Short mmCIF file of C-alpha atoms in Angstrom, two decimals:
data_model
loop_
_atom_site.label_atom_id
_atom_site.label_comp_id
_atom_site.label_asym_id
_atom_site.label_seq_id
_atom_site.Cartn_x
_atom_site.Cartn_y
_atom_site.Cartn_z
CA UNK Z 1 0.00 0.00 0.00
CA UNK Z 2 1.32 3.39 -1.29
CA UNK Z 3 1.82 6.67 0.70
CA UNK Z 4 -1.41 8.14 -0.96
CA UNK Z 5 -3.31 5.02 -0.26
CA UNK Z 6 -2.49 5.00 3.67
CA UNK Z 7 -4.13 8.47 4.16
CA UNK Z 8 -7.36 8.57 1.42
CA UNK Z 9 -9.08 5.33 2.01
CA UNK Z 10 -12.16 6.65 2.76
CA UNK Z 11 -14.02 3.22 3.98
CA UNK Z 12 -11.78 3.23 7.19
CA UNK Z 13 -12.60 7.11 7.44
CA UNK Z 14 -14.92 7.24 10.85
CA UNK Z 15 -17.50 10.14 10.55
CA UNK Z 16 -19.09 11.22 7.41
CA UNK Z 17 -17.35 14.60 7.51
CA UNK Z 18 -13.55 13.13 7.56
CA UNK Z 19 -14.83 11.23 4.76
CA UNK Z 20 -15.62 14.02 2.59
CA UNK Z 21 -12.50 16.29 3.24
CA UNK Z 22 -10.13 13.24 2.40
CA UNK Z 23 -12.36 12.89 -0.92
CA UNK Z 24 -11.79 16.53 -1.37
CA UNK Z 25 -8.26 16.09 -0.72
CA UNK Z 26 -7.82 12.99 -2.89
CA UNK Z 27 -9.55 15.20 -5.86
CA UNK Z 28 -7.29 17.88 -5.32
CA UNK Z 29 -4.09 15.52 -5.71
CA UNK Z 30 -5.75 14.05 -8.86
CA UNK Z 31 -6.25 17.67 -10.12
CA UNK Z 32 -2.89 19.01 -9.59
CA UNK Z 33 -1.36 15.65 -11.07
CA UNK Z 34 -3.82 15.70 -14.24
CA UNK Z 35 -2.07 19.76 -14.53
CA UNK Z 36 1.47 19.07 -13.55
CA UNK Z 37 1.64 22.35 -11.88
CA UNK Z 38 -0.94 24.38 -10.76
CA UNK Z 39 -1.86 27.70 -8.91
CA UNK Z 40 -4.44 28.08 -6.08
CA UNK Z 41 -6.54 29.97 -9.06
CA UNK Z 42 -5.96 27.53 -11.53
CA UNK Z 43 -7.48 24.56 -9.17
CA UNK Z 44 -10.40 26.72 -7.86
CA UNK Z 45 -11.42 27.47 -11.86
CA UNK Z 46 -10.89 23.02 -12.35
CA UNK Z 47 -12.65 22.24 -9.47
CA UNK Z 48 -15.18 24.86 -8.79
CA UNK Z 49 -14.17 25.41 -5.40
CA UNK Z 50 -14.01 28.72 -2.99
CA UNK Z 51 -10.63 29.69 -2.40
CA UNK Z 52 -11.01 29.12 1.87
CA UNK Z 53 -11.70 25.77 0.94
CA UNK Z 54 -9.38 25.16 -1.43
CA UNK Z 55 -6.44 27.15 0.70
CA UNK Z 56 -7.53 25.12 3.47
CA UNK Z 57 -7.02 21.73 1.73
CA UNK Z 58 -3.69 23.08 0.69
CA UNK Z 59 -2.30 23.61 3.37
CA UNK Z 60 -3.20 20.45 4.94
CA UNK Z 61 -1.80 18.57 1.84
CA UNK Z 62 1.25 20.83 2.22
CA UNK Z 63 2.16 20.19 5.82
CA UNK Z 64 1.98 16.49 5.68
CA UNK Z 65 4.12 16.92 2.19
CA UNK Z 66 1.63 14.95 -0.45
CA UNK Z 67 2.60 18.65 -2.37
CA UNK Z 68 5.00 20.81 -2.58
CA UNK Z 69 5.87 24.40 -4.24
CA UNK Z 70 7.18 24.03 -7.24
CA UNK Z 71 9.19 27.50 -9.07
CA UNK Z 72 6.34 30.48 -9.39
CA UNK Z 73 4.17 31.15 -12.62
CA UNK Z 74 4.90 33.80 -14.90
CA UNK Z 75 3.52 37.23 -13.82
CA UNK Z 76 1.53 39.71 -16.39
CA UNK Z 77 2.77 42.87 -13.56
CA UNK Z 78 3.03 42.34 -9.37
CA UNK Z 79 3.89 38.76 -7.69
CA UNK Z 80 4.43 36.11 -9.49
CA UNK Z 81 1.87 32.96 -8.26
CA UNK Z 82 2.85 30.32 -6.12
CA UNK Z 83 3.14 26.49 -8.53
CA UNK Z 84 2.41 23.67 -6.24
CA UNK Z 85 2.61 19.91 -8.14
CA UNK Z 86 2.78 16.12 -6.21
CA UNK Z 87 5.26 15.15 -4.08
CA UNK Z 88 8.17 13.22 -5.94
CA UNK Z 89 8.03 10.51 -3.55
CA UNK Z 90 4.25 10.08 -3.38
CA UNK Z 91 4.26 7.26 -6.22
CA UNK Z 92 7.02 4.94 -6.88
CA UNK Z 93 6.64 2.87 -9.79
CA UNK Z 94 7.89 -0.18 -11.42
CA UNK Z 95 8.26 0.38 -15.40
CA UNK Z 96 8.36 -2.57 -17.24
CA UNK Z 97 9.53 -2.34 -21.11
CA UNK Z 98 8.82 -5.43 -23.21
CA UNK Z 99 9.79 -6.22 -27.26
CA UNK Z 100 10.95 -9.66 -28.90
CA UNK Z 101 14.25 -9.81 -27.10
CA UNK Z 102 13.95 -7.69 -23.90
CA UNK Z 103 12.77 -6.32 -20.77
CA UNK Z 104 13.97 -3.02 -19.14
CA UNK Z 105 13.06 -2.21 -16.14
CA UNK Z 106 13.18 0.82 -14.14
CA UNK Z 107 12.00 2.20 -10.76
CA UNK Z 108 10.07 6.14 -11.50
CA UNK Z 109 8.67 8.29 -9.18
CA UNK Z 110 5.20 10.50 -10.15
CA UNK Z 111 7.33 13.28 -11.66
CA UNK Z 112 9.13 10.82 -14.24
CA UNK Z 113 12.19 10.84 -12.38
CA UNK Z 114 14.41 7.68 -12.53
CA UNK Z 115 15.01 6.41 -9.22
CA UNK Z 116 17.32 3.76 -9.71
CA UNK Z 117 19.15 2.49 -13.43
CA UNK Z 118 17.39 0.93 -15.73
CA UNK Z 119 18.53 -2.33 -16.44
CA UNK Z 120 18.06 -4.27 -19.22
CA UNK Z 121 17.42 -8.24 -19.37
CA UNK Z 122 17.06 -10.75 -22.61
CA UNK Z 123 13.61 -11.70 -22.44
CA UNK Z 124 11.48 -13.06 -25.03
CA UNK Z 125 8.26 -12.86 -25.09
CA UNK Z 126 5.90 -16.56 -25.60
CA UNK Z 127 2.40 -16.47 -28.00
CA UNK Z 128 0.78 -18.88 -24.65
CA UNK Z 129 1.60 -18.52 -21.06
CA UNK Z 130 5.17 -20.37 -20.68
CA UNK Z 131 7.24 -17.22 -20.25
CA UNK Z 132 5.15 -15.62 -17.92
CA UNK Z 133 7.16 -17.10 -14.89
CA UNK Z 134 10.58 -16.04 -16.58
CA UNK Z 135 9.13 -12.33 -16.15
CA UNK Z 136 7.92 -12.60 -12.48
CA UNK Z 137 11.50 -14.60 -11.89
CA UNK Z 138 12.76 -11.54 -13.78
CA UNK Z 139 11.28 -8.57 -11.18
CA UNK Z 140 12.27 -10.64 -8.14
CA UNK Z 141 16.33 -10.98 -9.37
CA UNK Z 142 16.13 -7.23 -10.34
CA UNK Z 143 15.19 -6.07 -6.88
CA UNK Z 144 17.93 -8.81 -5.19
CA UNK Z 145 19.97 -5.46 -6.14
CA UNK Z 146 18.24 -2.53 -6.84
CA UNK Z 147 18.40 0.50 -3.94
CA UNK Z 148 14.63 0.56 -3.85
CA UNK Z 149 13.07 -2.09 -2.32
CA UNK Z 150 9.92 -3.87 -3.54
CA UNK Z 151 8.07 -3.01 -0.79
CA UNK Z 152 8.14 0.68 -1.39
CA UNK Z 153 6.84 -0.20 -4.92
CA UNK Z 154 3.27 1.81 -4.95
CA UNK Z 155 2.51 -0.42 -8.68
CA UNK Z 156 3.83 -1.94 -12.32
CA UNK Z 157 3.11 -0.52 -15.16
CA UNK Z 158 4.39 -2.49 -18.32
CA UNK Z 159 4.14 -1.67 -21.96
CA UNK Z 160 4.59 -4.58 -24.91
CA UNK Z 161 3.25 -4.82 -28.03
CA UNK Z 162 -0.12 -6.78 -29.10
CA UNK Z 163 -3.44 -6.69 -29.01
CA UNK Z 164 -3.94 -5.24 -25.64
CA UNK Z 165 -7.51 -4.69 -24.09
CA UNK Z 166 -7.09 -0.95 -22.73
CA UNK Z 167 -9.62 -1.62 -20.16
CA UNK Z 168 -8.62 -5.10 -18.69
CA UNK Z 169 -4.95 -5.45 -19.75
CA UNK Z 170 -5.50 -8.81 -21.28
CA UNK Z 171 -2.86 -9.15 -24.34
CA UNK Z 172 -4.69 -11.34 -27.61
CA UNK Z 173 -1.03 -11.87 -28.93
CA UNK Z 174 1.18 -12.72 -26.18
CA UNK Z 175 0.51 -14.30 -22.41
CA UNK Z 176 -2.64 -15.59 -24.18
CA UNK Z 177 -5.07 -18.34 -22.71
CA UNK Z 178 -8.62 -18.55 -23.15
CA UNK Z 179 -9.70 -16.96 -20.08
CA UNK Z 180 -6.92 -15.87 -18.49
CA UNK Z 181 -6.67 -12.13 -17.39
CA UNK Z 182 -2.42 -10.94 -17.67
CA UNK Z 183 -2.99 -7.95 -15.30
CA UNK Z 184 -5.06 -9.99 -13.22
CA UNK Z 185 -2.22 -12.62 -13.01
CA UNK Z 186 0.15 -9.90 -12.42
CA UNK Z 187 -1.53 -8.01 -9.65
CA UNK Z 188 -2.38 -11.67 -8.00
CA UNK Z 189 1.28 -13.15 -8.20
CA UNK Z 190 3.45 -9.44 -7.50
CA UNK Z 191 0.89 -8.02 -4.79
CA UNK Z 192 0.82 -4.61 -6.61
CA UNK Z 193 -1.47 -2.79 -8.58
CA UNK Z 194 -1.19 -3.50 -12.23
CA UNK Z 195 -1.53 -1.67 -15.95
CA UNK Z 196 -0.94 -2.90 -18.89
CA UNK Z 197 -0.93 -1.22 -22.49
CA UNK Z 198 0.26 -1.40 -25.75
CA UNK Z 199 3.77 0.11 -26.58
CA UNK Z 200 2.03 2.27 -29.18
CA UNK Z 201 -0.40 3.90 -26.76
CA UNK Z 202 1.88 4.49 -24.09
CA UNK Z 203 3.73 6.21 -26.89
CA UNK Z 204 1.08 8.16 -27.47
CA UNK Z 205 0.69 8.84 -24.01
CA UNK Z 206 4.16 9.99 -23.83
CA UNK Z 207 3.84 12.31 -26.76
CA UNK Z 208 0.53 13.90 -25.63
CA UNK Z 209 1.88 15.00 -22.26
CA UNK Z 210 5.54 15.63 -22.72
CA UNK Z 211 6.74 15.66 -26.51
CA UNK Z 212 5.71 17.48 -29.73
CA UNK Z 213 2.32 16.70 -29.31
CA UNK Z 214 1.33 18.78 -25.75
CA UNK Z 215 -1.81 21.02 -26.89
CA UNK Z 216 -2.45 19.13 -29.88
CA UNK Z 217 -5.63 18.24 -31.33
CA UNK Z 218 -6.07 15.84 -33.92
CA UNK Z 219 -2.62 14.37 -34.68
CA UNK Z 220 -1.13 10.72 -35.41
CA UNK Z 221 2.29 8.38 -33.45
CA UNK Z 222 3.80 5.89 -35.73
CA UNK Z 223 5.58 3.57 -33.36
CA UNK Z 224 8.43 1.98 -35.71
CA UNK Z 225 10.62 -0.51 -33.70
CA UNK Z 226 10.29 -4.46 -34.12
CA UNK Z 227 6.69 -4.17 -35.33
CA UNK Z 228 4.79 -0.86 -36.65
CA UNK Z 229 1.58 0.37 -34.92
CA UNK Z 230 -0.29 3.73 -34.50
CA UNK Z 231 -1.75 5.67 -31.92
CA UNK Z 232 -4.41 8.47 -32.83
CA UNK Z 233 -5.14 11.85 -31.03
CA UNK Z 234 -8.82 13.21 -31.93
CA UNK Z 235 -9.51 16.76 -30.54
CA UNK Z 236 -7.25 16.59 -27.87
CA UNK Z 237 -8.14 13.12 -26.30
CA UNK Z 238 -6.91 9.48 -27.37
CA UNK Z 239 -8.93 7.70 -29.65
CA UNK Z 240 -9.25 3.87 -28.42
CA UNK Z 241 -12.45 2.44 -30.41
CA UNK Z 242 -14.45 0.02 -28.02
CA UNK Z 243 -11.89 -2.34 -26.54
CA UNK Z 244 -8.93 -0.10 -26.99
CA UNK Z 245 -7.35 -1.98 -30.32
CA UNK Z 246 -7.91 1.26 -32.33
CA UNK Z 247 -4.72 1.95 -34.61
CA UNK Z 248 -4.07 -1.72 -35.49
CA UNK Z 249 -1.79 -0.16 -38.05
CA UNK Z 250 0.60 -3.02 -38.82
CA UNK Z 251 -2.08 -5.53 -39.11
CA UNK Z 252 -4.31 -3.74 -42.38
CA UNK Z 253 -3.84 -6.00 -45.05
CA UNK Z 254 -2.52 -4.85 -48.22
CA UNK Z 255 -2.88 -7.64 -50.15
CA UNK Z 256 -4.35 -11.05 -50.15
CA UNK Z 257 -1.19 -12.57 -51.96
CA UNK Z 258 1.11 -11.60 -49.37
CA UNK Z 259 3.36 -13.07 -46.64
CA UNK Z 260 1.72 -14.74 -44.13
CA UNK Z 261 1.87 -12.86 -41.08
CA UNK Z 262 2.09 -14.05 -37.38
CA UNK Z 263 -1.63 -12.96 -36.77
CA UNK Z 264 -2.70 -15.61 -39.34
CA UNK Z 265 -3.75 -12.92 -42.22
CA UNK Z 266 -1.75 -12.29 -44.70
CA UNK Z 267 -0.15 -9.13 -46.50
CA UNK Z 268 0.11 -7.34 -43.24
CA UNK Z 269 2.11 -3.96 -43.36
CA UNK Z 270 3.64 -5.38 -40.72
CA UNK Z 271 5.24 -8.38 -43.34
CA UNK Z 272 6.81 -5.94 -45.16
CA UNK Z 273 7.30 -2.66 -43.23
CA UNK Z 274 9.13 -3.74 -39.77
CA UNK Z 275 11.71 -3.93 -37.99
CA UNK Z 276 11.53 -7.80 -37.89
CA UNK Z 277 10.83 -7.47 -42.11
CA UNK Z 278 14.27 -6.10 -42.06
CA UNK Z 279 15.84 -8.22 -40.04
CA UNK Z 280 14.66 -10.75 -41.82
CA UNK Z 281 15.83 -9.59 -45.07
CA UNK Z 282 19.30 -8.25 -43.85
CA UNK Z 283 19.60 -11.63 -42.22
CA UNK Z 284 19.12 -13.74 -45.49
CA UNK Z 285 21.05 -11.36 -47.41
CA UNK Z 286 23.92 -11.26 -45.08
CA UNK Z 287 24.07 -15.46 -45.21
CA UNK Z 288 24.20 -14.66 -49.55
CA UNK Z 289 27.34 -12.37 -49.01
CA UNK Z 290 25.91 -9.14 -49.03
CA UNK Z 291 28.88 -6.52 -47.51
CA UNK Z 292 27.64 -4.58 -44.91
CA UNK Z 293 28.91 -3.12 -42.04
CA UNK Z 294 25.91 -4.48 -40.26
CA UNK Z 295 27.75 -7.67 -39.41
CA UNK Z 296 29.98 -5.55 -37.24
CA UNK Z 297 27.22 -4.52 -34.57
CA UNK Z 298 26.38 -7.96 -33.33
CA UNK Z 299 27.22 -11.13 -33.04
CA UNK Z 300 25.51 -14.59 -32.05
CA UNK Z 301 22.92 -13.79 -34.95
CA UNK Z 302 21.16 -11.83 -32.52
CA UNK Z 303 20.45 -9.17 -35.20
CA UNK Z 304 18.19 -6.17 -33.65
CA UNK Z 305 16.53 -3.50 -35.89
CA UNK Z 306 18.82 -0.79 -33.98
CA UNK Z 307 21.51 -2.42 -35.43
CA UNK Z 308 20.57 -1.72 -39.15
CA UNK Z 309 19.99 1.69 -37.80
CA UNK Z 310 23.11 2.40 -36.51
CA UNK Z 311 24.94 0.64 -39.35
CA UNK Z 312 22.65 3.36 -41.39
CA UNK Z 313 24.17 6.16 -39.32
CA UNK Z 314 27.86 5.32 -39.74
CA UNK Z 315 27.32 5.52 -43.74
CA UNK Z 316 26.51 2.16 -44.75
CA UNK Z 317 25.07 2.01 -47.98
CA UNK Z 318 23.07 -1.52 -47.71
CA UNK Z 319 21.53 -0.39 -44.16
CA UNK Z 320 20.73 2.85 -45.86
CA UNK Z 321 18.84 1.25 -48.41
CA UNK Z 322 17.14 -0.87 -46.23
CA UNK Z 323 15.77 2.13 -44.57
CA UNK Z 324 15.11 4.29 -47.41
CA UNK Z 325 12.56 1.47 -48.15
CA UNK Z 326 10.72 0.82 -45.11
CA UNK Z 327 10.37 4.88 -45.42
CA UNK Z 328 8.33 4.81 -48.54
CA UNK Z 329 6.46 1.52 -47.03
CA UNK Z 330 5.62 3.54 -44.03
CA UNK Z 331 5.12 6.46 -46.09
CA UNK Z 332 2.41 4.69 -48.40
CA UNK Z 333 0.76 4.19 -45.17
CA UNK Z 334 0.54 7.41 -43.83
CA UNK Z 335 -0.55 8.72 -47.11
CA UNK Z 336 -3.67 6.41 -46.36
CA UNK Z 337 -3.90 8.04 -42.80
CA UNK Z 338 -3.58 11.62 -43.66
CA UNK Z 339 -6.38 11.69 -46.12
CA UNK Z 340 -8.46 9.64 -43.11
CA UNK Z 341 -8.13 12.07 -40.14
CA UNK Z 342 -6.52 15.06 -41.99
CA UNK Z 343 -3.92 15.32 -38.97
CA UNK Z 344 -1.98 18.64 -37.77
CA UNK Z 345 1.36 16.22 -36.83
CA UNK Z 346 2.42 13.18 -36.68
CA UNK Z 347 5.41 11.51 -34.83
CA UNK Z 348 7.38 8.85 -35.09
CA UNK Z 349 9.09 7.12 -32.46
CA UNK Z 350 10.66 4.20 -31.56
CA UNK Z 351 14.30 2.69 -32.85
CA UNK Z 352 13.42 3.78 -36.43
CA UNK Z 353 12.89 6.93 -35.77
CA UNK Z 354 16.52 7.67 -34.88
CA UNK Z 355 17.42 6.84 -38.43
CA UNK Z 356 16.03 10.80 -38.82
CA UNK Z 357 16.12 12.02 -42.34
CA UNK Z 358 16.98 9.09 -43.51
CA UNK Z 359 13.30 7.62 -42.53
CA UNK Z 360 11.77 11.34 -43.19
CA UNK Z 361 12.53 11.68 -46.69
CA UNK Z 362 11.47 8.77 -48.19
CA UNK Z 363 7.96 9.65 -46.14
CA UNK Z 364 7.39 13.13 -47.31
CA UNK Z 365 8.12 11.68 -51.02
CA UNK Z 366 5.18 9.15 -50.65
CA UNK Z 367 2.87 11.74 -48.59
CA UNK Z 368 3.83 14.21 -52.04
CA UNK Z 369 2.90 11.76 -54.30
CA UNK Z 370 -0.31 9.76 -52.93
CA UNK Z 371 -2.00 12.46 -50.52
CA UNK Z 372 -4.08 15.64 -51.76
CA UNK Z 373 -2.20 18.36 -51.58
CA UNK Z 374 -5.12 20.66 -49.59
CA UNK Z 375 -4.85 18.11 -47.20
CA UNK Z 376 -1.21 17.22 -46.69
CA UNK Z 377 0.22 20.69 -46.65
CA UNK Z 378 -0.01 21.62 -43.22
CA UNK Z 379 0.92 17.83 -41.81
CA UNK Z 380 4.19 18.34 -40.16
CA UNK Z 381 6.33 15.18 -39.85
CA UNK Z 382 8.07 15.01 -36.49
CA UNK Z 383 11.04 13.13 -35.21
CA UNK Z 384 10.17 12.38 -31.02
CA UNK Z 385 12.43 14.38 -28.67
CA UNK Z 386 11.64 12.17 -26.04
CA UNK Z 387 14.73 10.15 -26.08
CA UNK Z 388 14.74 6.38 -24.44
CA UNK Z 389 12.72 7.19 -21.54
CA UNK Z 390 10.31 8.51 -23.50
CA UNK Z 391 7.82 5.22 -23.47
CA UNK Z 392 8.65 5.56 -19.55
CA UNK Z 393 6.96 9.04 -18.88
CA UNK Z 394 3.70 7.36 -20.61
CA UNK Z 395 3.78 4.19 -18.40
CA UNK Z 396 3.27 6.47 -15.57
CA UNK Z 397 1.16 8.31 -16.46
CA UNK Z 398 -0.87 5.77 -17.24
CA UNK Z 399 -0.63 3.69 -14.17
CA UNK Z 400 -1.52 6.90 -11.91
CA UNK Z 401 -4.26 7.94 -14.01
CA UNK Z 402 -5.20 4.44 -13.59
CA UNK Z 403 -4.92 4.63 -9.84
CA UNK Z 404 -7.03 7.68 -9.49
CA UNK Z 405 -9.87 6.54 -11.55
CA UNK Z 406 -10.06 3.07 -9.86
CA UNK Z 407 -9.68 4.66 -6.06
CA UNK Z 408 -12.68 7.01 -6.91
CA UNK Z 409 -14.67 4.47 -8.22
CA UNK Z 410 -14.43 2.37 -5.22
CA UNK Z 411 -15.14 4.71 -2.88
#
């Protein structure tokens, strides 16, 4: 149980009064999170409170240090206002990154601050349920070491690719059983509060709060790392469909000929426009005696997509190439999408994205040639600025939204 958790569970809350002030208080927190920083006028406008009450909760908050004063607000003439935002050490969280090969893992606190290294562990992920206990063997030998123990660990939040339920965490691609719940599992086994979401959304996530796309309004994320997959932001707010699986974009089938793809269709985008396409295809042309300084950044056949990447940056003409062509792929694509929701921006992230203008070009000459002009004009293409720990500022977000939502519920 969590810091937050200790103070605002209302059921144990004896008179009806006590009650209501920690709800008030608990809604304040969830405010000032949701705004990152706020002023005392800024929360009374959100919340529709008088400022005695709202002072008063403030300084309550404030002396038991769930808040604290952040730097003060720009001034239009006289004092500057006070910022207040949540405690760093309110939530700490357990990040958990999964692809193909890996799992990083990393200890963050409710302001995206890295509280310990992350670490990273080969890992690969299993279609049925006979990796699962490699992962929870996984947390327990990463905390035999790390300077946070588990027991201070308010939740997990993990993000892997698949067909992820938004609302109930269950994964359709990996960790899949007929009738078995992941996050469930996860909560059950680890004792913690769980949430689980596709690498793509969390992306999104990411991008919405922190990166290029803060303010936006209708705008697209083209995840490009082992697979390719989209996230979608409609006037401001994510667009999930019913279940969550909206922006399935490596999985629209371009042509009933194609390679057979993993999620038994075939022609996927995915088959052709991947980073496991290229790895595929470097790999085969590599064993024909292609040159390439590709062969130099691993070893053990353990070919990753960042590896064409980098061989791309250091001037290698095959990984170029490569690279140039899952650009116009992707490109194609996001021709299709642009004429569909006629976005302001879109960003790419993930490994494929650090390839920079050497992804971007090939994109803008497919978006030139197959979108409307009227349309495609004012679409700018953005690289994320994010770095690595991009994906992690989006995991926590989305476990503490997550955690607000479900405490206010139940109570």
């Amino acid at each position: 149980m969590n810091f937050v958790e200790d103070l605002f569970n209302f059921t144990q809350v004896k008179t009806y009064k006590a009650a209501k002030v920690a709800k008030k208080k608990f809604l304040l927190l969830k405010t000032i999170y949701e705004m990152e920083k706020a002023t005392v006028n800024d929360l009374m406008a959100k919340m529709d409170l008088s400022f005695p009450t709202i002072n008063s909760l403030m300084i309550d908050l404030l002396e038991q240090k769930y808040i604290v004063q952040a730097e003060r607000g720009v001034s239009f003439g006289g004092r500057k206002p006070n910022l207040y935002q949540l405690n760093g050490g309110l939530f700490k969280i357990l990040t958990i990154e999964l692809n193909k090969v890996s799992a990083i893992l990393t200890v963050m606190d409710n302001n995206c601050n890295a509280l310990s290294e992350s670490r990273a562990y080969e890992f690969s992920l299993t279609t049925n349920l006979d990796g699962l206990s490699n992962l929870i063997d996984l947390v327990h030998k990463h905390f035999e070491t790390d300077p946070i123990p588990f027991e201070q660990i308010s939740g997990i939040a993990i993000s892997m690719p698949g067909l992820i339920d938004w609302y109930t965490g269950e994964n359709y691609t990996y960790f899949y059983e007929t009738g078995f719940q992941l996050e469930s599992f996860i909560e059950k086994v680890l004792k913690k509060p769980a949430r689980i979401v596709n690498d793509a959304k969390v992306a999104s996530i990411s991008e919405r709060y922190y990166g290029h796309l803060k303010g936006a309004k209708d705008s697209l994320i083209i995840r490009l790392d082992w697979g390719i997959s989209l996230g979608i932001l409609a006037k401001g707010e994510m667009a999930l469909g019913k279940s969550g699986f909206a922006g399935e974009m490596g999985h629209i089938s371009l042509g009933a000929e194609g390679e057979l793809c993993y999620c038994g269709k075939r022609g996927c985008l995915e088959t052709i426009a991947s980073g496991l396409a290229l790895v595929n295809r470097a790999k085969a042309d590599i064993a024909d005696g292609m040159p390439t300084m590709i062969v130099s950044k691993f070893k053990n056949n353990e070919l990753r997509p960042e590896h064409i990447v980098n061989a791309a940056l250091d001037g290698d003409q095959y990984a170029i190439q490569l690279i140039s062509e899952l650009g116009s792929r992707v490109g194609r694509a996001i021709s299709i999408f642009i004429q569909i929701f006629n976005p302001e921006t879109i960003v790419l992230t993930g490994c494929f994205a650090e390839a920079a203008s050497l992804m971007t070009t090939p994109i803008q000459q497919q978006i030139q040639t197959f979108s409307m002009q009227k349309i495609a004009h004012n679409c700018t293409i953005e690289i994320s600025k994010l770095g690595p720990q991009g994906q992690l500022f989006g995991l926590v977000r989305c476990f503490i939204d997550r955690y607000f939502e479900d405490r206010l519920e139940m109570n």
